[in-house]
Every structure is written in structure tokens, then in C-alpha cells.
Tab-separated table of C-alpha atoms in Angstrom:
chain	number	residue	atom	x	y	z
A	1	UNK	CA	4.531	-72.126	-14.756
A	2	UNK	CA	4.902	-75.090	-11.910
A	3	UNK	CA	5.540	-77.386	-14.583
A	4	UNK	CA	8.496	-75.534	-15.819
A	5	UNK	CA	9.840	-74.952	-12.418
A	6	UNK	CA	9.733	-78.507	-11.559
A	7	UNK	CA	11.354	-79.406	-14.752
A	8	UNK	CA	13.873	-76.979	-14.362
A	9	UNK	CA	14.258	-78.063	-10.889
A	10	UNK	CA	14.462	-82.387	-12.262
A	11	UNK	CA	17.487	-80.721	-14.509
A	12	UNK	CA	19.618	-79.072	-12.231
A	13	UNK	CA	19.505	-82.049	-9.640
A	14	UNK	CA	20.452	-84.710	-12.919
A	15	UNK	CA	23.483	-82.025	-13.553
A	16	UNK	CA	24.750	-81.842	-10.101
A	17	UNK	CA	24.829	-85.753	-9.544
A	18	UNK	CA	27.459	-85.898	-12.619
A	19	UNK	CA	30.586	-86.450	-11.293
A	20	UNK	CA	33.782	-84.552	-13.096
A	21	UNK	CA	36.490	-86.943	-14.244
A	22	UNK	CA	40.255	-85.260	-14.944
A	23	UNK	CA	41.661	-85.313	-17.729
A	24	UNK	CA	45.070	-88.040	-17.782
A	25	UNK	CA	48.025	-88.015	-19.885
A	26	UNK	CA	48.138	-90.487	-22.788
A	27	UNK	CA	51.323	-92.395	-21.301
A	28	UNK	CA	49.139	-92.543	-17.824
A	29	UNK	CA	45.885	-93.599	-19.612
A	30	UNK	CA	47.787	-96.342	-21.179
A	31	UNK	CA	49.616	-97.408	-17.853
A	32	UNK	CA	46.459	-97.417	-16.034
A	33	UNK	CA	44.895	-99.630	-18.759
A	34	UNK	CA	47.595	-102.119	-18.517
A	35	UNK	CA	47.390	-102.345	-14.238
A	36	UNK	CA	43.170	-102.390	-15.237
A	37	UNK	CA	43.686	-105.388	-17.205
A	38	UNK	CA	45.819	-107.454	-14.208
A	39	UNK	CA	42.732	-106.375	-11.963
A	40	UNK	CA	39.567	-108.361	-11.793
A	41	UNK	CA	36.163	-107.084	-11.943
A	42	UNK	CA	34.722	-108.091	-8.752
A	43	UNK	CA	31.203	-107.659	-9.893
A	44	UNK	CA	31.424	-109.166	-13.105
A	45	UNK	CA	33.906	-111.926	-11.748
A	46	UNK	CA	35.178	-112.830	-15.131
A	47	UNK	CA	36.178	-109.722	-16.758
A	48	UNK	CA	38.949	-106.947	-16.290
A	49	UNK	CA	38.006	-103.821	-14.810
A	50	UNK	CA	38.745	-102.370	-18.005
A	51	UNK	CA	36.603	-105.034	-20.528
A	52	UNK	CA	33.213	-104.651	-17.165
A	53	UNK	CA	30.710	-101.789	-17.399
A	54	UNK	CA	29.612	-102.070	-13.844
A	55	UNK	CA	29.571	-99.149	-12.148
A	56	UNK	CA	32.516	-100.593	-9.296
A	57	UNK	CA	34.231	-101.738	-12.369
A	58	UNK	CA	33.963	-97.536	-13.019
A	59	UNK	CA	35.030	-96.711	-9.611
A	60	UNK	CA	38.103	-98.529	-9.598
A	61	UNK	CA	39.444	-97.613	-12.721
A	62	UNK	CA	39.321	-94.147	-11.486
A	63	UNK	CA	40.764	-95.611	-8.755
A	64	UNK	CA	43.666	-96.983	-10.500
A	65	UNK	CA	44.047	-93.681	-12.557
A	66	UNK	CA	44.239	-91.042	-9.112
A	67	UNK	CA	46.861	-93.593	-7.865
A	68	UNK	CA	48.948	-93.661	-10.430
A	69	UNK	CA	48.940	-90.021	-11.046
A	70	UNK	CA	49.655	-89.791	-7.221
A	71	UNK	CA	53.082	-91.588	-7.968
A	72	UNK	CA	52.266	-95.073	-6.950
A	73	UNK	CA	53.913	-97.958	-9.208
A	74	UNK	CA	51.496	-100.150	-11.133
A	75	UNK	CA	53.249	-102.764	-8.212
A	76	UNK	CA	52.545	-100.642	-5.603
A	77	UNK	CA	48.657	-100.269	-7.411
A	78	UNK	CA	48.243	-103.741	-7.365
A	79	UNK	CA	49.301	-104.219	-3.902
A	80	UNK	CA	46.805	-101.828	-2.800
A	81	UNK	CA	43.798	-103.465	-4.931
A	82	UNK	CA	44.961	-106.977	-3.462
A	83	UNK	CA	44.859	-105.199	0.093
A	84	UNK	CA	41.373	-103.852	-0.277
A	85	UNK	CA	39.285	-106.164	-2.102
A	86	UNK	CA	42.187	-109.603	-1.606
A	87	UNK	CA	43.832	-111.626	-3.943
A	88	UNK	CA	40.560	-112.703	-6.240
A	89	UNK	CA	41.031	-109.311	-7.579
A	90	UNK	CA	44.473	-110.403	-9.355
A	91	UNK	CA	43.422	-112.117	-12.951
A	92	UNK	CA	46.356	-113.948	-11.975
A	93	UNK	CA	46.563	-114.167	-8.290
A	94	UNK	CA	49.418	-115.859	-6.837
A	95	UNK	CA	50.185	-119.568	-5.934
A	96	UNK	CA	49.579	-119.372	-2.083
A	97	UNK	CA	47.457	-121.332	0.437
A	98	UNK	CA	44.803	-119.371	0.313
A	99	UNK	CA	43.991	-119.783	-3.383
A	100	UNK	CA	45.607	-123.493	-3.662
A	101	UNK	CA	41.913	-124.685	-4.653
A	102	UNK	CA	42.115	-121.894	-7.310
A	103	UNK	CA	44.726	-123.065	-8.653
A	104	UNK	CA	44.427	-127.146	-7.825
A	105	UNK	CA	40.395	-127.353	-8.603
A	106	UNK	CA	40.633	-127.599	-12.022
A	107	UNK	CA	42.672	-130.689	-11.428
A	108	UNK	CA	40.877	-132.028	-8.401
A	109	UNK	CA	37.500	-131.966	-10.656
A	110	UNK	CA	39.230	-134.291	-13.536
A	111	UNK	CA	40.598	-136.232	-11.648
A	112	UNK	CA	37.382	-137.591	-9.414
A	113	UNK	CA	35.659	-137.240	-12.652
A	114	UNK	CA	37.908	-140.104	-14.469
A	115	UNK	CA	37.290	-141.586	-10.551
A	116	UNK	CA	33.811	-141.528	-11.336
A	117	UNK	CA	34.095	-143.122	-14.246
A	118	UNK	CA	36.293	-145.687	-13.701
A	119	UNK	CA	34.193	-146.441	-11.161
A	120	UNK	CA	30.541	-146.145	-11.761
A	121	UNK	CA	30.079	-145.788	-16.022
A	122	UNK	CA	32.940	-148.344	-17.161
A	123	UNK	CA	31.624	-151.145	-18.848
A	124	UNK	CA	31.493	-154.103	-17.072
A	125	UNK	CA	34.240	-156.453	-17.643
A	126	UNK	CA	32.850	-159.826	-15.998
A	127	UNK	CA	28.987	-159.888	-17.725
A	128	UNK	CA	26.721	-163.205	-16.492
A	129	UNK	CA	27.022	-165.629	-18.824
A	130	UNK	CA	24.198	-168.190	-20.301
A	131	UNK	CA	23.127	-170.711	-18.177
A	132	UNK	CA	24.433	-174.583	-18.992
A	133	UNK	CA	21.625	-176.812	-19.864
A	134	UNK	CA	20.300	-179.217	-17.307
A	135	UNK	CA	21.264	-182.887	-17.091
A	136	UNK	CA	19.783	-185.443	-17.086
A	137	UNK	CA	19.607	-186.552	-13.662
A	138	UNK	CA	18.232	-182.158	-12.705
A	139	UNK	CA	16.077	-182.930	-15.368
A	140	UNK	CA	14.149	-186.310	-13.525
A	141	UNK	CA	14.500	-184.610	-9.908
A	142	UNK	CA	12.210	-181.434	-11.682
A	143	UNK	CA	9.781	-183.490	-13.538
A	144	UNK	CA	9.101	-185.184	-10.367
A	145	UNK	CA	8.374	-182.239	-8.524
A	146	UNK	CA	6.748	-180.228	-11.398
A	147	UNK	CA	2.962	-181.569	-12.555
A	148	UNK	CA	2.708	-183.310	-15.414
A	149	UNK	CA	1.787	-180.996	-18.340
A	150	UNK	CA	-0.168	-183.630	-20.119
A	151	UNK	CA	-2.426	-184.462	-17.469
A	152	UNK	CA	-3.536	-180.658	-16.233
């Protein structure tokens, strides 16, 4: 008899911690998909809110969805997204100071990687050559200094 109570009891918490999501219309569903797939994932990082199945990614689709059906604009959607979480939440944030390594890394990184290159992993133009052969006279000045090979 405790065991079903406590069962019973396990259900009715699981049911109340369901959350009820309202029912959109079809032209507001597919606005709020397009605004969802301008808006970053901030989780995931590399993923719309729409494409991520984290549970912010969740949240701010809904989000998206109550403001629209408030009256906002997808604009005036975006502009509030950029205001709460900033501009990395734009999949294609704009071309200001603040994200002018965003937009310039990419760039940056190929560019002191040819650096690098040039550099460091070239091949070397100017290899050591051979030594020239001794002459004659370096040759007498040696032997004189070296033992003699026959006598040791």
C-alpha cells in the first residue's frame, strides 16, 4: 500500500513539472523559425536555436514565439536577443568593433601562418656548399703539424 502511494506520489510530481506550451499559428510558427535560424545557440555555439536541442536552445525559441505573438517584429526580436545575450547571438552579427576579430581572425590566422612559413619552413635558398680541396702549400703546413702516419 506505501509502495503505491509513493509511486503515485513520484507521478503526480513528474506531471506537474511539465510545462504547457500554446499552441501558434502556422504563419507564426514559420516566422518564428525563420528569426530562430538568424539566432545562435549560445550553448551549442555553432548551431541555430532551431537545429540545438539544449534545453536554453528550448527556452528561447519559446522565447522568440511569445514575442512575436506579442506583436514584436522579427527586427524588433532580434534586437531584443542581441540586447540580452549580445551580438554572438546573431549567426551573422554585424561588422562593428566589438566583433572586428570575428570578422578579421580568419584573415589574421592566414596571414601569420604564410608568415610562419615564409619564415621558419621555407627551404633554404643559400645551402653550404662542398669544401675546395687543399693546396698544396695547406697541405705541407698540416703534415708538419699532424704525426706521421707511417711511423705511429
Amino acid at each position: 500500500m506505501l509502495f503505491a502511494l509513493l509511486l503515485a506520489a513520484q507521478t503526480l510530481t513528474a506531471s506537474a513539472q511539465e510545462r504547457a506550451v500554446p499552441e501558434y499559428s502556422a504563419e507564426l510558427e514559420a516566422e518564428a523559425r525563420e528569426v530562430g535560424k538568424s539566432l545562435r545557440c549560445v550553448v551549442c555555439q555553432n548551431q541555430s536555436i532551431e537545429d540545438s536541442a539544449a534545453p536554453l536552445a528550448a527556452d528561447m525559441r519559446q522565447l522568440v514565439r511569445e514575442r512575436l505573438a506579442a506583436g514584436d517584429t522579427p527586427e524588433q526580436v532580434r534586437a531584443f536577443m542581441t540586447t540580452r545575450y549580445g551580438n554572438f547571438v546573431l549567426m551573422k552579427p554585424p561588422f562593428q568593433l566589438d566583433t572586428l576579430l570575428l570578422w578579421l581572425g580568419p584573415g589574421l590566422f592566414l596571414l601569420l601562418a604564410g608568415a610562419g612559413w615564409f619564415v621558419y619552413l621555407r627551404p633554404r635558398a643559400q645551402t653550404p656548399g662542398l669544401p675546395e680541396d687543399l693546396t698544396a702549400d695547406e697541405r705541407l703546413r698540416l703534415s708538419r703539424h699532424l704525426p706521421d702516419e707511417a711511423g705511429s
